[in-house]
Each structure stands twice: as C-alpha cells, then as structure tokens.
XYZ file of C-alpha atoms in Angstrom:
665
model
C 0.026 -0.005 -0.024
C 1.274 3.352 -0.988
C -0.530 6.749 -0.289
C 0.153 10.002 -2.066
C -0.622 11.964 1.142
C 1.096 12.043 4.536
C 0.740 13.661 7.878
C 2.926 13.878 11.035
C 1.696 12.887 14.513
C 2.493 14.598 17.821
C 5.848 12.769 17.972
C 6.915 14.117 14.497
C 6.802 10.727 12.664
C 5.202 10.893 9.297
C 2.427 8.379 8.363
C -0.152 7.969 5.565
C -3.668 8.788 6.795
C -5.933 5.826 6.075
C -9.107 6.476 8.182
C -10.911 9.484 9.324
C -12.635 10.007 12.758
C -15.144 12.831 12.996
C -16.274 13.770 16.521
C -19.208 15.996 17.255
C -18.265 19.790 17.458
C -19.351 20.043 21.111
C -17.344 17.015 22.275
C -15.702 17.583 25.600
C -11.892 18.157 25.642
C -11.258 15.416 28.194
C -13.203 12.866 26.198
C -11.103 13.703 23.101
C -7.860 13.351 25.068
C -8.954 10.017 26.655
C -9.963 8.687 23.238
C -6.727 9.684 21.445
C -4.629 8.284 24.331
C -6.552 4.978 24.098
C -5.823 4.806 20.329
C -2.180 5.552 20.688
C -1.583 3.422 23.764
C 0.337 0.171 23.433
C -1.594 -3.069 22.939
C -0.434 -4.567 26.175
C -1.994 -1.594 28.008
C -5.282 -2.103 26.213
C -4.741 0.302 23.495
C -4.882 0.130 19.651
C -1.272 1.287 19.083
C -2.168 3.323 16.182
C -0.978 6.701 14.849
C -3.493 9.630 15.122
C -3.391 13.328 14.435
C -5.917 16.105 14.305
C -6.566 17.603 10.891
C -4.897 21.105 10.870
C -6.983 23.780 9.244
C -6.033 27.367 9.198
C -8.289 30.219 8.082
C -10.314 33.199 9.219
C -13.280 31.111 10.389
C -11.552 27.965 11.505
C -13.395 27.746 14.843
C -16.721 27.868 13.094
C -15.939 25.644 10.175
C -13.454 23.019 11.297
C -15.091 19.947 12.887
C -13.091 17.763 15.245
C -11.500 15.520 12.560
C -8.807 13.089 13.308
C -6.629 11.173 10.850
C -5.592 7.611 11.812
C -2.750 5.653 10.298
C -0.317 2.914 11.402
C 3.149 1.684 11.185
C 3.788 -1.170 8.731
C 4.871 -3.472 11.712
C 1.541 -2.774 13.355
C -0.396 -3.321 10.180
C 1.294 -6.773 9.589
C 0.643 -7.845 13.177
C -2.970 -6.784 12.766
C -3.259 -8.802 9.529
C -2.442 -11.900 11.691
C -5.039 -10.782 14.259
C -7.840 -10.559 11.766
C -6.976 -13.906 10.114
C -6.120 -12.514 6.771
C -5.227 -15.177 4.105
C -2.465 -14.387 1.664
C -0.755 -16.337 -1.081
C 1.998 -18.700 0.239
C 5.284 -19.303 -1.810
C 3.864 -22.676 -3.043
C 0.722 -21.075 -4.489
C -1.757 -21.932 -1.822
C -3.681 -19.557 0.294
C -2.675 -19.498 4.019
C -3.394 -17.565 7.089
C -0.788 -14.911 7.452
C 1.598 -14.907 10.302
C 4.054 -12.271 11.147
C 6.668 -14.865 12.108
C 6.459 -16.596 8.690
C 6.051 -13.341 6.679
C 9.074 -14.042 4.374
C 7.488 -17.276 3.201
C 4.585 -15.475 1.639
C 4.495 -14.513 -2.022
C 5.037 -10.907 -2.905
C 6.515 -10.091 0.621
C 9.648 -8.060 -0.050
C 11.746 -5.781 2.225
C 9.640 -4.416 5.133
C 6.387 -5.549 3.333
C 5.602 -2.360 1.693
C 2.877 -3.172 -0.892
C 2.170 -6.629 0.504
C -1.248 -5.596 1.904
C -3.719 -3.675 -0.191
C -5.120 -0.305 0.880
C -8.424 -1.845 1.497
C -6.819 -4.503 3.830
C -4.952 -1.909 5.775
C -8.172 0.141 6.292
C -10.024 -2.867 7.371
C -7.294 -3.811 9.890
C -7.381 -0.239 11.386
C -11.165 -0.396 11.586
C -10.860 -3.790 13.266
C -8.333 -2.366 15.796
C -10.625 0.595 16.591
C -13.739 -1.575 17.024
C -11.846 -3.891 19.352
C -10.744 -1.024 21.582
C -12.479 -2.106 24.787
C -13.332 -0.358 28.006
C -11.169 -1.303 30.892
C -11.669 0.111 34.323
C -13.620 3.308 33.222
C -17.299 3.487 34.445
C -18.211 6.172 31.877
C -16.780 8.268 29.016
C -14.702 11.202 30.598
C -16.740 14.380 30.517
C -19.979 12.317 29.888
C -21.036 10.792 33.298
C -24.260 9.639 31.815
C -22.535 7.586 28.987
C -21.769 4.416 30.855
C -19.024 1.958 29.683
C -19.116 -1.710 30.157
C -15.897 -3.627 30.734
C -14.786 -5.511 27.670
C -17.281 -3.776 25.330
C -16.235 -1.655 22.249
C -15.517 1.909 23.003
C -15.976 3.080 19.410
C -19.444 1.406 19.036
C -20.482 3.088 22.303
C -19.432 6.592 21.231
C -21.201 6.031 17.878
C -24.482 5.006 19.477
C -24.384 8.094 21.770
C -23.615 10.461 18.864
C -20.219 11.555 20.312
C -18.374 9.954 17.358
C -20.250 11.245 14.279
C -18.642 9.052 11.583
C -15.678 6.858 10.772
C -14.773 6.338 7.073
C -11.694 5.193 5.031
C -9.985 7.762 2.849
C -9.704 7.560 -0.887
C -6.208 7.333 -2.449
C -6.392 9.704 -5.390
C -3.664 7.994 -7.442
C -5.134 4.575 -7.130
C -8.656 5.719 -7.588
C -7.662 7.371 -10.871
C -5.874 4.298 -12.066
C -8.867 2.038 -11.150
C -11.299 4.499 -12.813
C -9.506 4.409 -16.076
C -9.285 0.632 -16.187
C -12.921 0.184 -15.038
C -15.445 2.700 -16.208
C -13.888 5.815 -17.740
C -13.622 4.200 -21.247
C -16.620 2.554 -22.743
C -15.287 -0.933 -23.769
C -16.583 -4.494 -24.076
C -14.425 -6.483 -21.839
C -14.288 -8.038 -18.466
C -14.168 -5.902 -15.359
C -10.864 -5.628 -13.427
C -12.334 -7.680 -10.498
C -9.012 -8.119 -8.814
C -8.316 -4.390 -8.905
C -11.843 -3.644 -7.504
C -11.239 -6.118 -4.699
C -7.776 -4.673 -4.027
C -9.204 -1.089 -3.648
C -12.690 -1.779 -2.154
C -12.444 -5.221 -0.713
C -14.065 -8.679 -1.312
C -17.812 -7.700 -0.706
C -18.014 -5.249 -3.595
C -15.580 -7.419 -5.741
C -18.092 -10.300 -5.359
C -21.053 -8.048 -6.276
C -19.463 -6.858 -9.397
C -18.403 -10.439 -10.109
C -21.986 -11.566 -9.867
C -23.203 -8.626 -11.944
C -20.718 -9.624 -14.692
C -21.620 -13.277 -14.448
C -25.332 -12.702 -14.643
C -25.020 -10.221 -17.585
C -22.906 -12.767 -19.537
C -25.357 -15.714 -18.533
C -28.193 -13.699 -20.093
C -26.453 -13.360 -23.461
C -27.743 -16.742 -24.834
C -31.175 -16.015 -23.806
C -31.067 -12.538 -25.359
C -29.723 -13.943 -28.639
C -32.572 -16.543 -28.779
C -35.116 -13.987 -27.702
C -34.338 -11.575 -30.653
C -35.534 -13.940 -33.531
C -38.092 -15.426 -31.301
C -39.491 -11.812 -30.957
C -39.205 -11.067 -34.609
C -40.608 -14.339 -36.103
C -43.001 -15.689 -33.450
C -44.334 -12.533 -32.030
C -48.117 -13.378 -32.321
C -47.774 -17.147 -32.130
C -48.096 -17.842 -28.473
C -48.012 -21.593 -28.987
C -44.350 -21.266 -29.580
C -43.510 -19.691 -26.175
C -43.636 -23.383 -24.848
C -40.170 -23.913 -26.300
C -38.847 -20.717 -24.833
C -40.298 -21.731 -21.415
C -38.443 -24.993 -21.545
C -35.219 -23.312 -22.291
C -36.028 -20.720 -19.511
C -36.338 -23.768 -17.129
C -33.028 -25.163 -18.074
C -31.292 -21.816 -17.936
C -32.532 -20.781 -14.434
C -31.634 -24.164 -13.061
C -27.993 -24.269 -14.293
C -27.344 -20.475 -13.786
C -27.060 -20.490 -9.995
C -25.259 -23.732 -9.714
C -22.481 -22.581 -11.935
C -22.284 -19.152 -10.130
C -21.575 -21.011 -6.916
C -18.437 -22.462 -8.397
C -17.422 -19.087 -9.777
C -17.972 -17.460 -6.423
C -15.827 -20.068 -4.701
C -12.962 -19.563 -7.219
C -13.029 -15.801 -6.558
C -13.233 -16.327 -2.838
C -10.322 -18.762 -2.762
C -8.178 -16.490 -4.868
C -8.992 -13.563 -2.568
C -8.281 -15.627 0.584
C -11.810 -15.546 2.072
C -13.173 -19.038 1.265
C -11.639 -20.759 4.372
C -11.388 -17.655 6.465
C -13.191 -17.897 9.851
C -15.794 -15.372 10.725
C -14.918 -12.977 13.493
C -16.891 -13.001 16.648
C -19.901 -10.647 16.162
C -20.119 -7.648 18.531
C -23.463 -6.080 19.298
C -24.769 -3.489 16.851
C -24.114 0.121 17.822
C -28.003 0.806 17.740
C -28.621 -2.162 20.133
C -29.905 -1.147 23.663
C -31.181 -2.968 26.676
C -30.803 -3.298 30.544
C -27.431 -4.191 31.944
C -27.227 -7.989 32.296
C -24.674 -11.048 31.991
C -23.648 -12.562 28.690
C -22.951 -16.193 29.334
C -20.792 -16.518 26.029
C -18.401 -13.731 26.859
C -18.775 -13.753 30.668
C -19.061 -10.029 30.688
C -21.758 -7.485 31.798
C -23.418 -5.917 28.774
C -26.913 -4.588 27.761
C -29.462 -7.555 27.103
C -32.853 -7.456 25.549
C -35.328 -10.257 26.245
C -35.942 -12.355 23.193
C -39.628 -12.788 24.053
C -39.951 -9.006 23.904
C -38.449 -8.969 20.416
C -40.613 -11.875 19.178
C -43.668 -9.972 20.364
C -42.718 -6.951 18.428
C -41.983 -8.959 15.385
C -45.395 -11.014 15.448
C -47.679 -8.395 16.939
C -46.314 -5.334 15.086
C -44.043 -6.143 12.199
C -45.830 -9.043 10.758
C -49.327 -7.312 10.781
C -47.606 -4.177 9.224
C -46.203 -6.153 6.403
C -49.536 -7.980 5.750
C -51.301 -4.510 5.729
C -48.705 -3.273 3.220
C -49.326 -6.375 1.043
C -53.021 -5.742 1.131
C -52.533 -2.137 0.059
C -50.267 -3.349 -2.798
C -53.017 -5.797 -4.063
C -55.623 -2.856 -3.610
C -53.448 -0.690 -5.868
C -53.112 -3.588 -8.293
C -56.957 -3.819 -8.719
C -57.060 0.023 -9.222
C -54.553 -0.513 -12.091
C -56.782 -3.157 -13.652
C -59.758 -0.795 -13.490
C -57.495 1.837 -15.266
C -56.662 -0.819 -17.904
C -60.439 -1.587 -18.465
C -61.083 2.052 -18.821
C -58.401 2.653 -21.368
C -59.576 -0.432 -23.305
C -63.091 0.739 -23.356
C -62.010 4.159 -24.778
C -59.958 2.346 -27.517
C -62.785 0.060 -28.411
C -65.092 3.156 -28.879
C -62.573 5.028 -31.050
C -59.509 2.928 -32.209
C -56.861 5.407 -33.431
C -53.263 6.340 -32.818
C -53.975 8.345 -29.526
C -56.212 5.840 -27.933
C -53.617 3.054 -28.861
C -51.046 5.085 -26.923
C -53.606 5.457 -24.109
C -53.463 1.670 -23.610
C -49.895 1.924 -22.160
C -50.611 4.754 -19.791
C -52.111 2.729 -17.002
C -49.082 0.306 -17.013
C -46.607 3.229 -17.008
C -48.440 4.938 -14.085
C -48.544 1.563 -12.206
C -44.827 0.980 -12.792
C -43.970 4.386 -11.266
C -46.345 3.753 -8.315
C -44.734 0.417 -7.852
C -41.197 1.983 -7.542
C -42.612 4.616 -5.062
C -44.311 2.107 -2.915
C -41.035 -0.042 -2.833
C -39.086 3.018 -1.843
C -41.601 4.045 0.986
C -41.820 0.502 2.155
C -38.004 0.145 2.383
C -37.866 3.112 4.838
C -40.719 1.593 6.885
C -39.121 -1.822 6.881
C -35.781 -0.237 8.166
C -37.508 1.575 10.945
C -39.390 -1.523 12.064
C -36.244 -3.640 11.871
C -34.349 -1.126 14.068
C -37.220 -0.933 16.374
C -37.202 -4.838 16.844
C -33.760 -4.207 18.548
C -31.693 -7.014 17.088
C -28.515 -7.545 18.861
C -26.283 -8.654 15.910
C -25.894 -6.987 12.469
C -26.364 -10.394 10.716
C -29.781 -10.894 12.452
C -30.765 -7.318 11.565
C -29.901 -7.799 7.917
C -31.663 -11.147 7.692
C -34.912 -9.732 9.047
C -34.560 -6.612 6.839
C -34.005 -8.683 3.726
C -36.930 -11.019 4.377
C -39.346 -7.951 4.875
C -38.121 -6.217 1.763
C -38.096 -9.282 -0.496
C -41.608 -10.413 0.418
C -43.071 -7.038 -0.232
C -41.173 -6.378 -3.444
C -41.960 -9.669 -4.830
C -45.680 -9.250 -4.245
C -45.584 -5.567 -5.314
C -43.699 -6.225 -8.606
C -45.104 -9.672 -9.663
C -48.589 -9.855 -8.263
C -50.068 -8.166 -11.317
C -48.288 -10.417 -13.689
C -49.423 -13.568 -11.825
C -53.035 -12.269 -11.849
C -52.908 -11.529 -15.592
C -51.329 -14.972 -16.364
C -53.301 -17.377 -14.227
C -56.601 -15.569 -13.397
C -57.320 -13.551 -16.455
C -55.196 -15.879 -18.840
C -54.656 -12.910 -21.254
C -51.132 -13.433 -22.799
C -51.397 -10.271 -24.912
C -51.907 -8.107 -21.743
C -49.316 -10.120 -19.919
C -46.666 -9.276 -22.557
C -47.663 -5.595 -22.680
C -47.553 -5.347 -18.865
C -44.173 -7.108 -18.450
C -42.669 -4.922 -21.184
C -43.958 -1.702 -19.643
C -43.040 -2.665 -16.050
C -39.524 -3.652 -17.025
C -38.714 -0.713 -19.253
C -40.266 1.929 -16.914
C -38.392 0.518 -13.789
C -35.089 0.474 -15.671
C -35.539 4.140 -16.968
C -36.303 5.182 -13.293
C -33.400 3.280 -11.932
C -30.989 4.718 -14.334
C -32.085 8.246 -13.496
C -31.818 7.495 -9.779
C -28.524 5.722 -10.007
C -26.776 7.606 -12.818
C -27.956 11.094 -13.779
C -29.062 12.208 -10.311
C -25.816 11.071 -8.542
C -23.651 12.779 -11.288
C -25.450 16.016 -10.757
C -25.357 15.906 -7.030
C -21.639 15.066 -7.127
C -20.899 18.171 -9.474
C -23.021 20.399 -7.145
C -21.211 19.039 -4.044
C -17.896 19.536 -5.504
C -18.477 23.191 -6.329
C -19.709 23.839 -2.838
C -16.584 22.187 -1.087
C -14.245 23.998 -3.480
C -15.828 27.348 -2.479
C -15.739 26.482 1.209
C -12.111 25.345 1.311
C -11.033 28.441 -0.705
C -12.830 30.667 1.781
C -11.030 28.913 4.635
C -7.528 28.508 3.130
C -7.327 31.641 0.954
C -4.676 31.248 -1.774
C -3.095 28.263 0.011
C -3.504 24.860 -1.563
C -3.969 21.987 0.818
C -5.419 19.054 -1.177
C -5.760 16.827 1.864
C -8.077 19.353 3.671
C -10.142 19.683 0.464
C -10.350 15.941 0.033
C -11.551 15.347 3.584
C -14.097 18.068 3.377
C -15.438 16.596 0.216
C -15.549 12.997 1.454
C -17.015 13.877 4.811
C -19.995 15.574 3.186
C -20.635 12.624 0.934
C -23.565 10.193 1.753
C -22.543 6.916 3.389
C -22.683 3.896 1.106
C -25.100 1.544 2.675
C -23.865 -1.603 1.138
C -24.883 -3.843 -1.746
C -28.390 -4.410 -0.437
C -30.201 -2.268 -3.088
C -28.022 -3.473 -5.806
C -28.600 -7.083 -5.209
C -32.284 -6.382 -4.782
C -32.444 -4.734 -8.176
C -30.759 -7.698 -9.764
C -33.078 -9.977 -7.990
C -36.091 -8.322 -9.315
C -34.629 -8.270 -12.790
C -33.838 -12.057 -12.510
C -37.528 -12.533 -11.521
C -38.801 -10.684 -14.694
C -36.555 -12.931 -16.827
C -36.978 -16.278 -15.330
C -40.749 -15.979 -14.464
C -42.445 -14.564 -17.559
C -39.786 -13.862 -20.324
C -41.208 -16.720 -22.425
C -44.138 -14.335 -23.261
C -41.879 -11.317 -23.850
C -38.599 -12.768 -25.225
C -36.888 -9.389 -25.284
C -36.860 -9.157 -21.488
C -33.342 -10.808 -21.353
C -31.954 -8.397 -24.002
C -33.319 -5.398 -21.927
C -31.828 -6.674 -18.754
C -28.425 -7.111 -20.531
C -28.463 -3.502 -21.789
C -29.534 -2.359 -18.214
C -26.754 -4.296 -16.610
C -24.036 -2.996 -19.059
C -25.090 0.599 -18.017
C -25.429 -0.582 -14.401
C -21.768 -1.459 -14.306
C -20.729 2.080 -15.209
C -23.235 3.830 -13.062
C -22.507 1.702 -9.905
C -18.777 2.116 -10.480
C -19.131 5.878 -10.759
C -21.368 6.047 -7.762
C -19.094 4.038 -5.543
C -15.916 6.000 -6.600
C -17.172 9.461 -6.532
C -20.707 9.989 -5.106
C -20.549 7.939 -1.859
C -17.985 7.718 0.976
C -15.501 4.938 0.465
C -16.897 1.885 2.202
C -14.761 -0.342 4.523
C -13.746 -3.592 3.055
C -16.000 -6.573 3.952
C -14.264 -9.990 3.790
C -17.067 -12.243 2.401
C -16.810 -15.631 0.706
C -20.144 -15.527 -1.167
C -23.139 -13.328 -1.811
C -24.805 -14.464 1.530
C -28.548 -14.548 1.982
C -28.985 -13.375 -1.607
C -27.898 -16.762 -2.875
C -30.856 -18.235 -1.016
C -33.154 -15.619 -2.393
C -32.153 -16.188 -5.950
C -32.525 -20.009 -5.573
C -36.059 -19.435 -4.192
C -36.887 -17.298 -7.244
C -35.465 -20.093 -9.401
C -37.739 -22.690 -7.837
C -40.807 -20.274 -8.150
C -39.769 -19.938 -11.805
C -40.102 -23.653 -12.387
C -43.597 -23.759 -11.075
C -44.477 -20.641 -13.078
C -43.040 -21.756 -16.386
C -44.713 -25.174 -16.059
C -48.080 -23.513 -15.344
C -47.518 -21.265 -18.499
C -46.744 -24.406 -20.636
C -49.926 -25.998 -19.280
C -51.941 -22.981 -20.243
C -50.791 -22.839 -23.854
C -53.171 -24.005 -26.676
C -50.558 -26.224 -28.057
C -50.482 -28.329 -24.845
C -54.252 -28.020 -24.144
C -54.874 -29.716 -27.545
C -53.528 -32.971 -26.096
C -56.060 -32.891 -23.284
C -59.275 -31.566 -25.064
C -61.786 -32.845 -22.427
C -59.627 -33.695 -19.447
C -58.690 -30.648 -17.538
C -58.006 -32.543 -14.325
C -55.470 -34.901 -16.230
C -53.750 -31.771 -17.711
C -53.294 -30.261 -14.173
C -52.032 -33.476 -12.836
C -49.514 -33.752 -15.744
C -48.348 -30.215 -15.250
C -47.943 -30.682 -11.470
C -45.948 -34.011 -12.164
C -43.690 -32.418 -14.577
C -43.130 -29.509 -12.292
C -42.206 -31.983 -9.388
C -39.765 -33.789 -11.761
C -37.988 -30.619 -12.739
C -37.702 -29.409 -9.131
C -36.242 -32.918 -8.209
C -33.898 -32.444 -11.082
C -32.808 -29.159 -9.703
C -31.976 -30.654 -6.389
C -30.149 -33.429 -7.935
C -28.159 -31.035 -10.007
C -27.306 -29.002 -6.918
C -26.057 -32.180 -5.182
C -24.065 -33.455 -8.350
C -22.380 -30.198 -9.167
C -20.023 -29.403 -6.193
C -20.106 -25.801 -4.943
C -16.276 -25.785 -4.815
C -14.149 -26.912 -7.864
C -12.167 -30.106 -7.256
C -8.682 -28.399 -7.431
C -9.677 -25.982 -4.814
C -11.014 -28.786 -2.537
C -7.825 -30.577 -2.844
C -5.816 -27.456 -1.765
C -8.105 -26.851 1.095
C -7.726 -30.380 2.342
C -4.021 -30.276 1.898
C -3.969 -27.084 4.026
C -6.108 -28.744 6.642
C -3.815 -31.755 6.754
C -0.581 -29.709 7.109
C -2.343 -27.715 9.922
C -3.139 -30.811 11.813
C 0.339 -32.192 11.344
C 1.885 -28.880 12.583
C -0.494 -29.040 15.650
C 0.544 -32.585 16.389
C 4.211 -31.527 16.342
C 3.487 -28.534 18.615
C 1.711 -30.700 21.202
C 4.512 -33.318 21.003
C 7.187 -30.673 21.432
C 5.135 -29.183 24.464
C 4.819 -32.600 26.084
C 8.608 -33.159 25.686
C 9.368 -29.819 27.315
C 6.991 -30.616 30.236
C 8.338 -34.277 30.651
C 12.071 -33.308 30.698
C 12.199 -31.631 34.111
C 10.294 -34.319 35.786
C 12.682 -36.999 34.346
C 15.730 -35.100 35.746
C 14.119 -34.917 39.119
C 13.341 -38.676 39.100
C 17.002 -39.513 38.265
C 18.365 -37.095 40.985
C 16.059 -38.697 43.508
C 17.185 -42.200 42.480
C 20.774 -41.342 42.895
C 19.988 -39.815 46.122
C 23.218 -37.777 46.666
C 22.254 -35.074 44.058
C 19.982 -32.219 44.882
C 16.752 -32.049 42.893
C 16.818 -29.073 40.632
C-alpha cells in the first residue's frame, strides 16, 4: 500500500492517513484526550497502538468551520501484526492460500523488504477499523466528560461513542492516485471487456468485488437468452403456442445459472483468501440497547434485551404491518386493472393512434407507483427492523432482507401472476411485463446515474468554495479531500444493488417466455449498471470499508427461491398454452396433474443437479484439504514438543532422587 498523502503525528513521525474519525463539534476536551490516548496506547495496555493526528486547518473562520476531525494511520509492523489478528489469508510461496503470520512473513509470495505493498489499501483500512472496533473499555465506568454515558468492561468503546452521537462518523480515505488508475481501467472508457475484478477487490474489498463479479456473470449468462429472444420476438411474435419452447429453455437456464455461479464465487473467494477464512466473533450493533445483564458467552456484563419481547414486536407489530402493506399493494393492483379496462373501453369506442397510446398509460403509471411504494416501504421496513432491536448486524440484515423481499416480490409480480393465471390474457401479460420492465429500468438509471452525477458536481463546487474561503490562496489538497468526502452520503452496502438484480432475475425467469426481449433489456440495463454503480461508488458515496465475504450471503438463497418459483410458473404457463391443451381436449384434471407431475420432476432434477455439481471446484477442494492436513500435522508436532518440554524436568528430578546424593533441581 502506498499513499500519495502523509501527515505527522505529535511525535513528529510521518504516516499515511488511512481512516478519518469525526467527533461532534461540542465533544468535551477530556473525552477527546482520553480517546486519543486509548488509540495511541500500547496493545499490552489495552490500546490500539495506532498513529493519530488532528486535521490542521488554518483560516479566518476556522473555529466555526473546522469539525473535530482526526486522521488515523499505522506503522507497517503494526499493520502486519494486525493482519495476523484479523486472520488475513495471503498467497504462500507454494501457491496455496494460507493464514498470514508475522513470524512466517518472508514465506509469503510478494513479501519483499519491510512488506511495503504486501497489503492492499483496503486490507490496511479494514485492519485499522478492526483495531478501533476492538478497543475495549477497561476500568472506566463512563466516558470522561460524559457521566451519563456508561461504559461496560470488555465492550467496544468506538461502538458506544457512535451509539451516543459523540463519534459522528468513521470512514476510510480515498487514495487519489489509485482511484484514478482504477477509474480508467474500469469505467472511464466504454469498452466490451471483463471488469478488473482483482483491482476492484484490491481497492474496495471482497464484498464489492463479489457483487461486481456476480453482476458480470449474470449479464454474460443472459446473453444466450437474449440472442434466442431476438429472432423469437421477430418471427414468433403473435404465435403464443411457440412460447412453450422458450419456457423449456428458460427452465434449463434458471436451473444451471445459479449452480455454476456457486463455483465461480468459490474460485474468486479462494483467490482472494476468504473461502476458508473464519468469521470473526460478532459484537452487538451500535444501535442495540437494553438493560445491564450478564452474557454467558463472553462472561461480561453488557446490555441485554429479552428475546420474548423482540418476538412479540415481530409477530404483533411487524408481521401485521407487512400484511397490511401487502393488502394495500394488492388494492393498488386492482385499481390498475380498473384503469386498464377504462383505457381499453376508450380504445374500443374510437380506435386510433392516440387511444392506442392510451393503452400503455395505466401500465406506466402503475410501474411508477410500484417504484414509489417500494421506496416508501423500504424506509418503513428499516424503521421496524431497528425498532425490533436485534443484537447482531447479521440478524438485523436477515430480518430486513426478508421483509423487503416479500413486499417487493408481491408488489412487482402480483399483477403479472393475476394476468397470467386468473385472466389468462397473454397479450396483456406481454404488454404489462414490457412496460413494467422498461419503466423501472429508466427510473433506476435516472436515480442511479444522472441524479448522482448532478449531485456530485454540485457538491464539488460547494466544497471548493468553502475550502477556498477557509484556506485563502493556500493549496492543501488533503483538507479539501477530507471536506469533500465527509460531506458525501454513506454507502449503505450492496443491499439495493442485489435487490435490483433479484427483481430483474424474476422478470426474466418467471415470464420472459411471453416477452422474449426481456433478457436483452436486462443485458442492456446491466451494462449501464456497471458504469453507473462504479461511478457512484468511486465518486458519489464515501468509500466503504472492506467486507471480507466468501459468497453473496442470503441473496444466494433468495435467487434460488426465485429459481424454484420460476419452475412452477413456467410449467403452469406451458400447461395454459393452446398447444399443450390440444393434447387434453376434455380432461382438464389430467392436464393439471400432468403439469404438477412435470413441475415436481423438474424441481427434483434441480435438487439432484445441486447435489451433483459441487459448490467448490475439485482443485480448490484438494488445496483446502492439503492445508487442513498440514495444519493438523503442525498442531501434532507442537503438542508433542510441548509434552517433551514438560516431561524433561520431571525426568531429571526422578534421576536425581534415584541417585540420592544429588539435589533435585
């Protein structure tokens, strides 16, 4: 890791600033002194042993303008020992991925000299964040200067300060030179090529690397469907009997798609050292609250919240609220159908160009309303999930994802299911699917590309004016950079990005057989999505901390569930086709039983395929097994050596006692 900027701490030693801490402007001086001392103090004294210095700003209105901002960095030796603490995996000299140890640092590939460049900047910032998060309260009963802000022995100091609003924000700094290089190789030039996933992972970490890897894989996987869909659209547009063949291909595609992705994901995770990395012990979320109690796992006193109370909140408030929102969504859907009937009646009375355009207006309005309802519900779901007071971030995310997925699925697809299986109107289904898909993509591009670009330009001008007013004619790029980045919105993770891909996957896998151009539209959307998401992460939001992940988490299950629903949907669409109905002219029950049987056979085939295709490629399994074997052998040797050391003094004592004349040592 190399940074183009550097500052000096109070001891005069120069270091590259990696992380920014911003405290509230009214923070008590003794709280600041205490926090800085804890950050700088030696590890054996319970400190983080990091380098920290206040951002120096000179100017006429410094006292009003300058927040209490501190820059945090570290020595290389501290970062390397921190890499061992967090369980970082790096490439060994023999090509395998192994847990990094400071004692064996010379045996790791690309480690040269003092190790400069061995760790990526994302890894360095992740290590610093880990060291700050694990800065724990010792004998302090409360934060100095804040008698009401209690501290609990062994609990994270930083998380406590965040939950009480004393620590406003913690974010990693961008490296201008590295960001410029990444931008040019990633999105500055429009080109048809693979994304630089290793560079993305190097700069932003594994979480974002895997998201863009999935986005790329999903886009390429859609290309065969898009190519088949174009001639299908051109030559079989009004022949709905032929959608049976496309539905069969859809079934095979959605089945194989996710199984192959698991293998691609495992390869990326192994190459990046997260596949066999153990998850760290989860600390309570900053927003978690409760009465002081005893944690039987850690043996410490900490806030606890009764699980019964949380379950009551979930089942008596959250679940009824979600059901109410689903009811409102279905009510809006019925209003949409009334609008469709109204537009159709006007067209039937006077069929002309304008009334034919009017036929699309209800679908467009409904698509916009769906996006607005999804947005409003998202805020409500976040509020409810916060109110449920989950202790761990993983539990919070799982409950939030479940709430959002259920509502979005019903809100986006209920009308299509109703048209397909209640009204059985394939012409209207095709029209509604096309309108919903195109309208949602246009809205998403406006919200994700054009609006962020405009906001970024506006924010940059503001910051330039403010810094010029503060600094006069002096040029201090670090001050300007920190002012700019601190004003940016916080990147909330890949939740919304995965959700968008989940819905697009649903449009393609569920109903694209009646609108074959759906896959092509999603491919075009995802190509622009790469550029808009890349720009957004690089220039619109604060740089996120690295997230060491080995897969796409709960979203894998979400996509697999959608794939299973797609099997049922496509089988039902095949059963509704006139081509299939012709084989059962007077036996509707037999038709239904046949469709259900075929659907069960395909679902069984999916599960067999998931079992037959290993999630991890064979060569990676061998490497992991070899590493585990070597670890066990090393542990045996260590135990044997320890036993020998313990046995040796006992043996000498026995010999001396046997001789009798010699004193026992």
